[in-house]
């Protein structure tokens, strides 16, 4: 009789959702101690508190579980549950996110904020269709060329071997056709490749260049904003659905607040690390207006196929409409 009562009690708790425990494994390329890593740790503490300890978050920082392609594959294999990834990784799930980072399209922070606010609902719908729930969106910084020798004009970059994300065959081919020297590599291999001379230039945000210490070797930064870098955290829908429905809105609200804090910290830290890097030998090379036009000509002549085949033409056209709208208002 006692066993029968115990069984009924356990069954009751399972049905009502009161017996619940979940550990969410999140992979990240961000090094320990970076703003992204701190954001993940804050989020883990918040979710544990909100759920009364029923939702635990285990963080795997610094690419120890692999680069973005590997992390997403492990999520699909249920070896991971979530990942903090850039727009490159997000774009492999739902084509179009990378359109935000078309070179020289979005020109400043104000334009980015206007566009991002209006594009996020579209991207979230596309990601959800692919069984991923986005819980954080954030600005990761402006991309710049960091190089061993100064890069001011396209001709300067053509003389140096530049890192590009591996597995992106379209982008690799387009850079080659435009006369550049792309070298595809996983991100964890960038430092050793800079040291060995396998690559001489990386496209990165100031925060990334500082966090990974790339600027110590590639100690010249092109002063022109190439493109805004976007990042986010996605969680497998199958994992998200395991969380009681009544708990999800509170966890999502906490994630959104963490994202806002991260956004503010990223902008502030970018400015701080720029001063630190310059004090430690980084040279920022200004780009005159004529050189800016040369870069724009390279983009216009070569990147349309990449936009159509890789970045997402539909999203690109939506962004252009929003930019026209914003610029007319201003």
PDB file of C-alpha atoms in Angstrom:
ATOM      1  CA  UNK A   1       0.000   0.000   0.000  1.00  0.00           C
ATOM      2  CA  UNK A   2       2.781   2.425   0.926  1.00  0.00           C
ATOM      3  CA  UNK A   3       4.523   1.789  -2.405  1.00  0.00           C
ATOM      4  CA  UNK A   4       1.235   2.380  -4.215  1.00  0.00           C
ATOM      5  CA  UNK A   5       0.731   5.738  -2.463  1.00  0.00           C
ATOM      6  CA  UNK A   6       4.355   6.750  -3.180  1.00  0.00           C
ATOM      7  CA  UNK A   7       3.904   5.892  -6.861  1.00  0.00           C
ATOM      8  CA  UNK A   8       0.717   7.985  -7.035  1.00  0.00           C
ATOM      9  CA  UNK A   9       2.453  10.924  -5.361  1.00  0.00           C
ATOM     10  CA  UNK A  10       5.366  10.793  -7.832  1.00  0.00           C
ATOM     11  CA  UNK A  11       2.941  10.517 -10.744  1.00  0.00           C
ATOM     12  CA  UNK A  12       0.976  13.510  -9.435  1.00  0.00           C
ATOM     13  CA  UNK A  13       4.101  15.660  -9.151  1.00  0.00           C
ATOM     14  CA  UNK A  14       5.216  14.694 -12.644  1.00  0.00           C
ATOM     15  CA  UNK A  15       1.817  15.557 -14.101  1.00  0.00           C
ATOM     16  CA  UNK A  16       1.572  18.891 -12.318  1.00  0.00           C
ATOM     17  CA  UNK A  17       5.163  19.763 -13.247  1.00  0.00           C
ATOM     18  CA  UNK A  18       6.357  20.203  -9.694  1.00  0.00           C
ATOM     19  CA  UNK A  19       9.142  17.658 -10.053  1.00  0.00           C
ATOM     20  CA  UNK A  20      11.504  19.242 -12.526  1.00  0.00           C
ATOM     21  CA  UNK A  21      15.225  19.658 -13.040  1.00  0.00           C
ATOM     22  CA  UNK A  22      17.229  20.634 -16.088  1.00  0.00           C
ATOM     23  CA  UNK A  23      20.907  21.365 -16.745  1.00  0.00           C
ATOM     24  CA  UNK A  24      21.443  23.439 -19.890  1.00  0.00           C
ATOM     25  CA  UNK A  25      24.894  23.111 -21.454  1.00  0.00           C
ATOM     26  CA  UNK A  26      25.945  26.293 -23.308  1.00  0.00           C
ATOM     27  CA  UNK A  27      28.982  26.455 -25.577  1.00  0.00           C
ATOM     28  CA  UNK A  28      30.789  29.718 -26.265  1.00  0.00           C
ATOM     29  CA  UNK A  29      33.851  30.950 -28.115  1.00  0.00           C
ATOM     30  CA  UNK A  30      34.230  33.852 -25.669  1.00  0.00           C
ATOM     31  CA  UNK A  31      37.276  33.546 -23.384  1.00  0.00           C
ATOM     32  CA  UNK A  32      36.788  33.271 -19.631  1.00  0.00           C
ATOM     33  CA  UNK A  33      36.546  36.722 -18.075  1.00  0.00           C
ATOM     34  CA  UNK A  34      35.346  38.444 -21.259  1.00  0.00           C
ATOM     35  CA  UNK A  35      32.077  40.467 -21.237  1.00  0.00           C
ATOM     36  CA  UNK A  36      30.320  37.582 -23.010  1.00  0.00           C
ATOM     37  CA  UNK A  37      31.556  35.091 -20.430  1.00  0.00           C
ATOM     38  CA  UNK A  38      30.439  37.376 -17.592  1.00  0.00           C
ATOM     39  CA  UNK A  39      27.033  37.735 -19.261  1.00  0.00           C
ATOM     40  CA  UNK A  40      26.638  33.947 -19.410  1.00  0.00           C
ATOM     41  CA  UNK A  41      27.590  33.606 -15.753  1.00  0.00           C
ATOM     42  CA  UNK A  42      25.077  36.296 -14.745  1.00  0.00           C
ATOM     43  CA  UNK A  43      22.425  34.562 -16.811  1.00  0.00           C
ATOM     44  CA  UNK A  44      23.219  31.217 -15.183  1.00  0.00           C
ATOM     45  CA  UNK A  45      22.858  32.769 -11.707  1.00  0.00           C
ATOM     46  CA  UNK A  46      19.603  34.526 -12.662  1.00  0.00           C
ATOM     47  CA  UNK A  47      18.024  31.405 -14.127  1.00  0.00           C
ATOM     48  CA  UNK A  48      19.018  29.347 -11.094  1.00  0.00           C
ATOM     49  CA  UNK A  49      17.483  31.953  -8.775  1.00  0.00           C
ATOM     50  CA  UNK A  50      14.277  32.412 -10.787  1.00  0.00           C
ATOM     51  CA  UNK A  51      13.710  28.670 -11.102  1.00  0.00           C
ATOM     52  CA  UNK A  52      14.575  27.903  -7.496  1.00  0.00           C
ATOM     53  CA  UNK A  53      17.525  25.840  -8.643  1.00  0.00           C
ATOM     54  CA  UNK A  54      15.512  23.764 -11.093  1.00  0.00           C
ATOM     55  CA  UNK A  55      17.237  25.259 -14.162  1.00  0.00           C
ATOM     56  CA  UNK A  56      21.021  25.022 -14.002  1.00  0.00           C
ATOM     57  CA  UNK A  57      23.347  26.396 -16.702  1.00  0.00           C
ATOM     58  CA  UNK A  58      26.751  24.843 -17.376  1.00  0.00           C
ATOM     59  CA  UNK A  59      29.057  27.049 -19.487  1.00  0.00           C
ATOM     60  CA  UNK A  60      31.799  25.785 -21.802  1.00  0.00           C
ATOM     61  CA  UNK A  61      33.832  28.936 -22.692  1.00  0.00           C
ATOM     62  CA  UNK A  62      36.749  29.659 -25.010  1.00  0.00           C
ATOM     63  CA  UNK A  63      35.779  27.228 -27.770  1.00  0.00           C
ATOM     64  CA  UNK A  64      36.586  24.163 -25.673  1.00  0.00           C
ATOM     65  CA  UNK A  65      33.649  22.320 -27.239  1.00  0.00           C
ATOM     66  CA  UNK A  66      34.536  23.472 -30.759  1.00  0.00           C
ATOM     67  CA  UNK A  67      33.855  26.374 -33.078  1.00  0.00           C
ATOM     68  CA  UNK A  68      30.384  27.537 -34.088  1.00  0.00           C
ATOM     69  CA  UNK A  69      29.843  24.838 -36.703  1.00  0.00           C
ATOM     70  CA  UNK A  70      30.796  22.146 -34.201  1.00  0.00           C
ATOM     71  CA  UNK A  71      28.649  23.646 -31.424  1.00  0.00           C
ATOM     72  CA  UNK A  72      25.566  23.744 -33.637  1.00  0.00           C
ATOM     73  CA  UNK A  73      26.175  20.171 -34.746  1.00  0.00           C
ATOM     74  CA  UNK A  74      26.474  19.087 -31.105  1.00  0.00           C
ATOM     75  CA  UNK A  75      23.182  20.834 -30.315  1.00  0.00           C
ATOM     76  CA  UNK A  76      21.484  18.877 -33.078  1.00  0.00           C
ATOM     77  CA  UNK A  77      23.039  15.693 -31.666  1.00  0.00           C
ATOM     78  CA  UNK A  78      21.836  16.789 -28.174  1.00  0.00           C
ATOM     79  CA  UNK A  79      25.372  16.814 -26.795  1.00  0.00           C
ATOM     80  CA  UNK A  80      24.914  20.551 -26.147  1.00  0.00           C
ATOM     81  CA  UNK A  81      21.700  22.488 -25.574  1.00  0.00           C
ATOM     82  CA  UNK A  82      22.604  26.080 -26.432  1.00  0.00           C
ATOM     83  CA  UNK A  83      25.371  28.255 -27.866  1.00  0.00           C
ATOM     84  CA  UNK A  84      26.582  31.841 -27.867  1.00  0.00           C
ATOM     85  CA  UNK A  85      27.407  32.495 -31.520  1.00  0.00           C
ATOM     86  CA  UNK A  86      28.051  35.295 -34.002  1.00  0.00           C
ATOM     87  CA  UNK A  87      25.912  36.214 -36.997  1.00  0.00           C
ATOM     88  CA  UNK A  88      28.058  33.789 -39.022  1.00  0.00           C
ATOM     89  CA  UNK A  89      26.749  30.873 -36.970  1.00  0.00           C
ATOM     90  CA  UNK A  90      23.225  32.297 -36.753  1.00  0.00           C
ATOM     91  CA  UNK A  91      23.176  32.612 -40.543  1.00  0.00           C
ATOM     92  CA  UNK A  92      23.853  28.903 -40.952  1.00  0.00           C
ATOM     93  CA  UNK A  93      20.590  28.258 -39.096  1.00  0.00           C
ATOM     94  CA  UNK A  94      18.456  30.955 -40.721  1.00  0.00           C
ATOM     95  CA  UNK A  95      19.870  32.679 -43.785  1.00  0.00           C
ATOM     96  CA  UNK A  96      19.512  36.449 -43.568  1.00  0.00           C
ATOM     97  CA  UNK A  97      21.054  37.304 -40.191  1.00  0.00           C
ATOM     98  CA  UNK A  98      24.421  37.870 -41.863  1.00  0.00           C
ATOM     99  CA  UNK A  99      22.859  40.529 -44.107  1.00  0.00           C
ATOM    100  CA  UNK A 100      23.238  42.878 -41.136  1.00  0.00           C
ATOM    101  CA  UNK A 101      26.993  42.551 -41.647  1.00  0.00           C
ATOM    102  CA  UNK A 102      27.183  43.246 -45.375  1.00  0.00           C
ATOM    103  CA  UNK A 103      30.354  45.368 -45.620  1.00  0.00           C
ATOM    104  CA  UNK A 104      29.828  49.130 -45.656  1.00  0.00           C
ATOM    105  CA  UNK A 105      26.020  48.846 -45.716  1.00  0.00           C
ATOM    106  CA  UNK A 106      25.174  49.971 -42.168  1.00  0.00           C
ATOM    107  CA  UNK A 107      27.395  52.925 -41.312  1.00  0.00           C
ATOM    108  CA  UNK A 108      27.018  53.747 -37.615  1.00  0.00           C
ATOM    109  CA  UNK A 109      25.519  52.745 -34.258  1.00  0.00           C
ATOM    110  CA  UNK A 110      22.305  54.720 -34.755  1.00  0.00           C
ATOM    111  CA  UNK A 111      21.561  53.051 -38.097  1.00  0.00           C
ATOM    112  CA  UNK A 112      22.298  49.638 -36.614  1.00  0.00           C
ATOM    113  CA  UNK A 113      19.959  50.140 -33.658  1.00  0.00           C
ATOM    114  CA  UNK A 114      17.128  51.292 -35.939  1.00  0.00           C
ATOM    115  CA  UNK A 115      17.543  48.337 -38.306  1.00  0.00           C
ATOM    116  CA  UNK A 116      18.172  45.673 -35.673  1.00  0.00           C
ATOM    117  CA  UNK A 117      15.088  46.578 -33.633  1.00  0.00           C
ATOM    118  CA  UNK A 118      12.894  46.110 -36.713  1.00  0.00           C
ATOM    119  CA  UNK A 119      14.632  43.014 -38.107  1.00  0.00           C
ATOM    120  CA  UNK A 120      14.811  40.929 -34.918  1.00  0.00           C
ATOM    121  CA  UNK A 121      11.152  39.732 -35.093  1.00  0.00           C
ATOM    122  CA  UNK A 122      11.780  38.483 -38.641  1.00  0.00           C
ATOM    123  CA  UNK A 123      14.974  36.673 -37.646  1.00  0.00           C
ATOM    124  CA  UNK A 124      13.384  35.155 -34.535  1.00  0.00           C
ATOM    125  CA  UNK A 125      10.561  33.722 -36.621  1.00  0.00           C
ATOM    126  CA  UNK A 126      13.038  32.150 -39.050  1.00  0.00           C
ATOM    127  CA  UNK A 127      15.194  30.698 -36.260  1.00  0.00           C
ATOM    128  CA  UNK A 128      12.156  29.239 -34.497  1.00  0.00           C
ATOM    129  CA  UNK A 129      11.133  27.518 -37.728  1.00  0.00           C
ATOM    130  CA  UNK A 130      14.513  25.784 -37.615  1.00  0.00           C
ATOM    131  CA  UNK A 131      13.900  24.614 -34.023  1.00  0.00           C
ATOM    132  CA  UNK A 132      16.111  27.186 -32.292  1.00  0.00           C
ATOM    133  CA  UNK A 133      14.902  29.737 -29.755  1.00  0.00           C
ATOM    134  CA  UNK A 134      16.936  32.987 -29.685  1.00  0.00           C
ATOM    135  CA  UNK A 135      17.107  34.317 -26.129  1.00  0.00           C
ATOM    136  CA  UNK A 136      19.687  37.104 -26.506  1.00  0.00           C
ATOM    137  CA  UNK A 137      20.602  39.486 -29.341  1.00  0.00           C
ATOM    138  CA  UNK A 138      23.477  41.904 -28.982  1.00  0.00           C
ATOM    139  CA  UNK A 139      25.918  44.113 -30.843  1.00  0.00           C
ATOM    140  CA  UNK A 140      29.389  42.566 -30.713  1.00  0.00           C
ATOM    141  CA  UNK A 141      31.328  45.547 -32.086  1.00  0.00           C
ATOM    142  CA  UNK A 142      32.485  46.994 -35.400  1.00  0.00           C
ATOM    143  CA  UNK A 143      34.652  44.773 -37.543  1.00  0.00           C
ATOM    144  CA  UNK A 144      38.076  46.090 -38.578  1.00  0.00           C
ATOM    145  CA  UNK A 145      41.051  44.621 -40.377  1.00  0.00           C
ATOM    146  CA  UNK A 146      43.873  43.820 -37.921  1.00  0.00           C
ATOM    147  CA  UNK A 147      47.071  43.120 -39.829  1.00  0.00           C
ATOM    148  CA  UNK A 148      50.840  42.667 -39.552  1.00  0.00           C
ATOM    149  CA  UNK A 149      51.388  45.469 -42.086  1.00  0.00           C
ATOM    150  CA  UNK A 150      49.177  48.562 -42.544  1.00  0.00           C
ATOM    151  CA  UNK A 151      45.905  48.087 -44.455  1.00  0.00           C
ATOM    152  CA  UNK A 152      44.453  51.357 -45.736  1.00  0.00           C
ATOM    153  CA  UNK A 153      43.456  50.539 -49.299  1.00  0.00           C
ATOM    154  CA  UNK A 154      42.223  47.309 -50.916  1.00  0.00           C
ATOM    155  CA  UNK A 155      45.610  46.962 -52.611  1.00  0.00           C
ATOM    156  CA  UNK A 156      47.226  46.716 -49.146  1.00  0.00           C
ATOM    157  CA  UNK A 157      44.979  43.830 -48.141  1.00  0.00           C
ATOM    158  CA  UNK A 158      45.633  42.008 -51.411  1.00  0.00           C
ATOM    159  CA  UNK A 159      49.283  41.677 -50.408  1.00  0.00           C
ATOM    160  CA  UNK A 160      48.467  39.828 -47.164  1.00  0.00           C
ATOM    161  CA  UNK A 161      46.965  36.431 -46.377  1.00  0.00           C
ATOM    162  CA  UNK A 162      43.680  36.988 -44.581  1.00  0.00           C
ATOM    163  CA  UNK A 163      41.686  34.716 -42.317  1.00  0.00           C
ATOM    164  CA  UNK A 164      38.150  33.763 -43.304  1.00  0.00           C
ATOM    165  CA  UNK A 165      35.789  31.367 -41.553  1.00  0.00           C
ATOM    166  CA  UNK A 166      36.199  27.823 -42.778  1.00  0.00           C
ATOM    167  CA  UNK A 167      33.340  26.023 -44.567  1.00  0.00           C
ATOM    168  CA  UNK A 168      32.214  29.277 -46.202  1.00  0.00           C
ATOM    169  CA  UNK A 169      33.124  28.289 -49.750  1.00  0.00           C
ATOM    170  CA  UNK A 170      31.198  31.116 -51.426  1.00  0.00           C
ATOM    171  CA  UNK A 171      32.967  33.820 -49.451  1.00  0.00           C
ATOM    172  CA  UNK A 172      36.359  32.199 -49.991  1.00  0.00           C
ATOM    173  CA  UNK A 173      35.783  32.039 -53.745  1.00  0.00           C
ATOM    174  CA  UNK A 174      34.560  35.631 -54.000  1.00  0.00           C
ATOM    175  CA  UNK A 175      37.571  36.986 -52.102  1.00  0.00           C
ATOM    176  CA  UNK A 176      39.833  35.003 -54.440  1.00  0.00           C
ATOM    177  CA  UNK A 177      38.054  36.271 -57.554  1.00  0.00           C
ATOM    178  CA  UNK A 178      38.442  39.828 -56.263  1.00  0.00           C
ATOM    179  CA  UNK A 179      42.222  39.341 -56.054  1.00  0.00           C
ATOM    180  CA  UNK A 180      42.644  38.706 -52.322  1.00  0.00           C
ATOM    181  CA  UNK A 181      44.297  35.810 -50.450  1.00  0.00           C
ATOM    182  CA  UNK A 182      41.719  34.202 -48.125  1.00  0.00           C
ATOM    183  CA  UNK A 183      42.833  31.395 -45.816  1.00  0.00           C
ATOM    184  CA  UNK A 184      39.948  29.390 -44.303  1.00  0.00           C
ATOM    185  CA  UNK A 185      40.454  28.352 -40.690  1.00  0.00           C
ATOM    186  CA  UNK A 186      38.414  27.533 -37.581  1.00  0.00           C
ATOM    187  CA  UNK A 187      38.563  30.402 -35.122  1.00  0.00           C
ATOM    188  CA  UNK A 188      40.556  28.532 -32.429  1.00  0.00           C
ATOM    189  CA  UNK A 189      43.415  28.181 -34.966  1.00  0.00           C
ATOM    190  CA  UNK A 190      43.762  31.914 -35.671  1.00  0.00           C
ATOM    191  CA  UNK A 191      46.418  32.703 -33.042  1.00  0.00           C
ATOM    192  CA  UNK A 192      48.799  29.906 -33.995  1.00  0.00           C
ATOM    193  CA  UNK A 193      48.286  30.759 -37.684  1.00  0.00           C
ATOM    194  CA  UNK A 194      49.219  34.394 -37.044  1.00  0.00           C
ATOM    195  CA  UNK A 195      52.304  33.244 -35.160  1.00  0.00           C
ATOM    196  CA  UNK A 196      53.385  30.887 -37.926  1.00  0.00           C
ATOM    197  CA  UNK A 197      52.720  33.358 -40.741  1.00  0.00           C
ATOM    198  CA  UNK A 198      49.998  31.205 -42.269  1.00  0.00           C
ATOM    199  CA  UNK A 199      47.789  34.301 -42.057  1.00  0.00           C
ATOM    200  CA  UNK A 200      48.673  37.990 -41.710  1.00  0.00           C
ATOM    201  CA  UNK A 201      45.294  39.681 -41.393  1.00  0.00           C
ATOM    202  CA  UNK A 202      42.110  39.034 -39.421  1.00  0.00           C
ATOM    203  CA  UNK A 203      38.735  40.729 -39.543  1.00  0.00           C
ATOM    204  CA  UNK A 204      37.685  41.235 -35.936  1.00  0.00           C
ATOM    205  CA  UNK A 205      36.146  43.603 -33.442  1.00  0.00           C
ATOM    206  CA  UNK A 206      38.541  45.468 -31.120  1.00  0.00           C
ATOM    207  CA  UNK A 207      37.211  43.438 -28.191  1.00  0.00           C
ATOM    208  CA  UNK A 208      37.909  40.137 -29.960  1.00  0.00           C
ATOM    209  CA  UNK A 209      41.366  41.262 -31.071  1.00  0.00           C
ATOM    210  CA  UNK A 210      42.181  42.155 -27.464  1.00  0.00           C
ATOM    211  CA  UNK A 211      40.544  39.130 -25.809  1.00  0.00           C
ATOM    212  CA  UNK A 212      42.319  36.639 -28.063  1.00  0.00           C
ATOM    213  CA  UNK A 213      45.560  38.691 -28.060  1.00  0.00           C
ATOM    214  CA  UNK A 214      45.619  38.788 -31.864  1.00  0.00           C
ATOM    215  CA  UNK A 215      46.603  42.468 -31.829  1.00  0.00           C
ATOM    216  CA  UNK A 216      49.965  41.546 -30.286  1.00  0.00           C
ATOM    217  CA  UNK A 217      50.971  40.095 -33.671  1.00  0.00           C
ATOM    218  CA  UNK A 218      48.549  41.849 -36.053  1.00  0.00           C
ATOM    219  CA  UNK A 219      49.325  45.239 -34.542  1.00  0.00           C
ATOM    220  CA  UNK A 220      47.915  47.476 -37.298  1.00  0.00           C
ATOM    221  CA  UNK A 221      44.194  48.296 -37.359  1.00  0.00           C
ATOM    222  CA  UNK A 222      42.405  49.748 -40.376  1.00  0.00           C
ATOM    223  CA  UNK A 223      40.518  52.798 -39.104  1.00  0.00           C
ATOM    224  CA  UNK A 224      37.464  52.190 -41.310  1.00  0.00           C
ATOM    225  CA  UNK A 225      34.359  50.411 -39.968  1.00  0.00           C
ATOM    226  CA  UNK A 226      33.989  47.410 -42.254  1.00  0.00           C
ATOM    227  CA  UNK A 227      30.754  45.981 -40.848  1.00  0.00           C
ATOM    228  CA  UNK A 228      28.823  45.644 -37.573  1.00  0.00           C
ATOM    229  CA  UNK A 229      29.165  42.292 -35.859  1.00  0.00           C
ATOM    230  CA  UNK A 230      26.040  40.766 -34.307  1.00  0.00           C
ATOM    231  CA  UNK A 231      25.903  37.891 -31.836  1.00  0.00           C
ATOM    232  CA  UNK A 232      23.305  35.991 -29.891  1.00  0.00           C
ATOM    233  CA  UNK A 233      22.458  32.999 -27.760  1.00  0.00           C
ATOM    234  CA  UNK A 234      20.226  30.283 -29.163  1.00  0.00           C
ATOM    235  CA  UNK A 235      18.806  27.295 -27.349  1.00  0.00           C
ATOM    236  CA  UNK A 236      17.382  24.153 -28.925  1.00  0.00           C
ATOM    237  CA  UNK A 237      13.580  24.300 -28.996  1.00  0.00           C
ATOM    238  CA  UNK A 238      13.474  20.720 -27.712  1.00  0.00           C
ATOM    239  CA  UNK A 239      15.358  21.866 -24.598  1.00  0.00           C
ATOM    240  CA  UNK A 240      13.332  25.072 -24.188  1.00  0.00           C
ATOM    241  CA  UNK A 241      10.101  23.068 -24.355  1.00  0.00           C
ATOM    242  CA  UNK A 242      11.234  20.988 -21.365  1.00  0.00           C
ATOM    243  CA  UNK A 243      11.038  24.107 -19.168  1.00  0.00           C
ATOM    244  CA  UNK A 244       7.573  24.588 -17.636  1.00  0.00           C
ATOM    245  CA  UNK A 245       5.556  27.038 -19.716  1.00  0.00           C
ATOM    246  CA  UNK A 246       4.875  29.260 -16.704  1.00  0.00           C
ATOM    247  CA  UNK A 247       8.621  29.662 -16.102  1.00  0.00           C
ATOM    248  CA  UNK A 248       9.737  30.483 -19.663  1.00  0.00           C
ATOM    249  CA  UNK A 249       8.618  34.166 -19.784  1.00  0.00           C
ATOM    250  CA  UNK A 250      10.567  35.008 -16.615  1.00  0.00           C
ATOM    251  CA  UNK A 251      13.692  33.275 -17.903  1.00  0.00           C
ATOM    252  CA  UNK A 252      13.365  35.031 -21.247  1.00  0.00           C
ATOM    253  CA  UNK A 253      12.943  38.418 -19.552  1.00  0.00           C
ATOM    254  CA  UNK A 254      16.113  37.777 -17.551  1.00  0.00           C
ATOM    255  CA  UNK A 255      17.966  36.857 -20.748  1.00  0.00           C
ATOM    256  CA  UNK A 256      16.783  40.034 -22.499  1.00  0.00           C
ATOM    257  CA  UNK A 257      17.991  42.156 -19.566  1.00  0.00           C
ATOM    258  CA  UNK A 258      21.332  40.351 -19.623  1.00  0.00           C
ATOM    259  CA  UNK A 259      21.549  41.126 -23.343  1.00  0.00           C
ATOM    260  CA  UNK A 260      20.929  44.834 -22.762  1.00  0.00           C
ATOM    261  CA  UNK A 261      23.630  44.931 -20.096  1.00  0.00           C
ATOM    262  CA  UNK A 262      26.020  43.088 -22.396  1.00  0.00           C
ATOM    263  CA  UNK A 263      25.298  45.571 -25.195  1.00  0.00           C
ATOM    264  CA  UNK A 264      26.229  48.487 -22.940  1.00  0.00           C
ATOM    265  CA  UNK A 265      29.314  46.710 -21.634  1.00  0.00           C
ATOM    266  CA  UNK A 266      30.475  45.822 -25.150  1.00  0.00           C
ATOM    267  CA  UNK A 267      30.393  49.441 -26.284  1.00  0.00           C
ATOM    268  CA  UNK A 268      32.152  50.657 -23.159  1.00  0.00           C
ATOM    269  CA  UNK A 269      34.723  47.863 -23.180  1.00  0.00           C
ATOM    270  CA  UNK A 270      35.463  48.394 -26.893  1.00  0.00           C
ATOM    271  CA  UNK A 271      36.525  51.950 -26.093  1.00  0.00           C
ATOM    272  CA  UNK A 272      38.589  50.836 -23.107  1.00  0.00           C
ATOM    273  CA  UNK A 273      40.408  48.040 -24.941  1.00  0.00           C
ATOM    274  CA  UNK A 274      41.212  50.372 -27.827  1.00  0.00           C
ATOM    275  CA  UNK A 275      43.130  52.617 -25.435  1.00  0.00           C
ATOM    276  CA  UNK A 276      44.848  49.615 -23.832  1.00  0.00           C
ATOM    277  CA  UNK A 277      45.844  48.159 -27.208  1.00  0.00           C
ATOM    278  CA  UNK A 278      47.189  51.507 -28.441  1.00  0.00           C
ATOM    279  CA  UNK A 279      49.220  51.828 -25.257  1.00  0.00           C
ATOM    280  CA  UNK A 280      50.637  48.373 -26.032  1.00  0.00           C
ATOM    281  CA  UNK A 281      51.705  49.026 -29.599  1.00  0.00           C
ATOM    282  CA  UNK A 282      48.554  48.959 -31.733  1.00  0.00           C
ATOM    283  CA  UNK A 283      48.705  51.419 -34.634  1.00  0.00           C
ATOM    284  CA  UNK A 284      45.382  52.703 -35.978  1.00  0.00           C
ATOM    285  CA  UNK A 285      45.718  53.651 -39.629  1.00  0.00           C
ATOM    286  CA  UNK A 286      43.210  56.310 -40.787  1.00  0.00           C
ATOM    287  CA  UNK A 287      41.439  55.751 -44.113  1.00  0.00           C
ATOM    288  CA  UNK A 288      41.038  58.812 -46.386  1.00  0.00           C
ATOM    289  CA  UNK A 289      37.783  59.387 -48.277  1.00  0.00           C
ATOM    290  CA  UNK A 290      39.294  58.301 -51.599  1.00  0.00           C
ATOM    291  CA  UNK A 291      40.316  54.963 -50.048  1.00  0.00           C
ATOM    292  CA  UNK A 292      36.796  54.531 -48.617  1.00  0.00           C
ATOM    293  CA  UNK A 293      35.442  54.872 -52.159  1.00  0.00           C
ATOM    294  CA  UNK A 294      37.918  52.222 -53.329  1.00  0.00           C
ATOM    295  CA  UNK A 295      36.666  49.811 -50.660  1.00  0.00           C
ATOM    296  CA  UNK A 296      33.045  50.535 -51.608  1.00  0.00           C
ATOM    297  CA  UNK A 297      33.874  49.799 -55.243  1.00  0.00           C
ATOM    298  CA  UNK A 298      35.311  46.406 -54.219  1.00  0.00           C
ATOM    299  CA  UNK A 299      32.134  45.580 -52.291  1.00  0.00           C
ATOM    300  CA  UNK A 300      29.809  46.727 -55.083  1.00  0.00           C
ATOM    301  CA  UNK A 301      31.744  44.811 -57.743  1.00  0.00           C
ATOM    302  CA  UNK A 302      32.120  41.526 -55.889  1.00  0.00           C
ATOM    303  CA  UNK A 303      29.714  41.008 -53.016  1.00  0.00           C
ATOM    304  CA  UNK A 304      26.323  40.876 -54.746  1.00  0.00           C
ATOM    305  CA  UNK A 305      26.665  37.154 -55.446  1.00  0.00           C
ATOM    306  CA  UNK A 306      27.641  36.595 -51.822  1.00  0.00           C
ATOM    307  CA  UNK A 307      24.566  38.556 -50.730  1.00  0.00           C
ATOM    308  CA  UNK A 308      22.329  36.483 -53.013  1.00  0.00           C
ATOM    309  CA  UNK A 309      23.805  33.090 -52.168  1.00  0.00           C
ATOM    310  CA  UNK A 310      25.070  33.459 -48.603  1.00  0.00           C
ATOM    311  CA  UNK A 311      23.967  36.553 -46.699  1.00  0.00           C
ATOM    312  CA  UNK A 312      20.305  36.401 -47.707  1.00  0.00           C
ATOM    313  CA  UNK A 313      18.923  38.609 -50.470  1.00  0.00           C
ATOM    314  CA  UNK A 314      15.465  38.960 -48.900  1.00  0.00           C
ATOM    315  CA  UNK A 315      16.825  40.237 -45.593  1.00  0.00           C
ATOM    316  CA  UNK A 316      19.323  42.453 -47.431  1.00  0.00           C
ATOM    317  CA  UNK A 317      16.497  44.176 -49.349  1.00  0.00           C
ATOM    318  CA  UNK A 318      14.504  44.628 -46.121  1.00  0.00           C
ATOM    319  CA  UNK A 319      17.535  46.231 -44.465  1.00  0.00           C
ATOM    320  CA  UNK A 320      18.086  48.586 -47.409  1.00  0.00           C
ATOM    321  CA  UNK A 321      14.467  49.763 -47.176  1.00  0.00           C
ATOM    322  CA  UNK A 322      14.871  50.412 -43.439  1.00  0.00           C
ATOM    323  CA  UNK A 323      18.114  52.309 -44.002  1.00  0.00           C
ATOM    324  CA  UNK A 324      16.490  54.499 -46.650  1.00  0.00           C
ATOM    325  CA  UNK A 325      13.615  55.128 -44.269  1.00  0.00           C
ATOM    326  CA  UNK A 326      15.963  56.051 -41.419  1.00  0.00           C
ATOM    327  CA  UNK A 327      18.202  58.290 -43.542  1.00  0.00           C
ATOM    328  CA  UNK A 328      15.249  60.208 -44.967  1.00  0.00           C
ATOM    329  CA  UNK A 329      13.967  60.848 -41.450  1.00  0.00           C
ATOM    330  CA  UNK A 330      17.352  62.272 -40.487  1.00  0.00           C
TER     331      UNK A 330
END
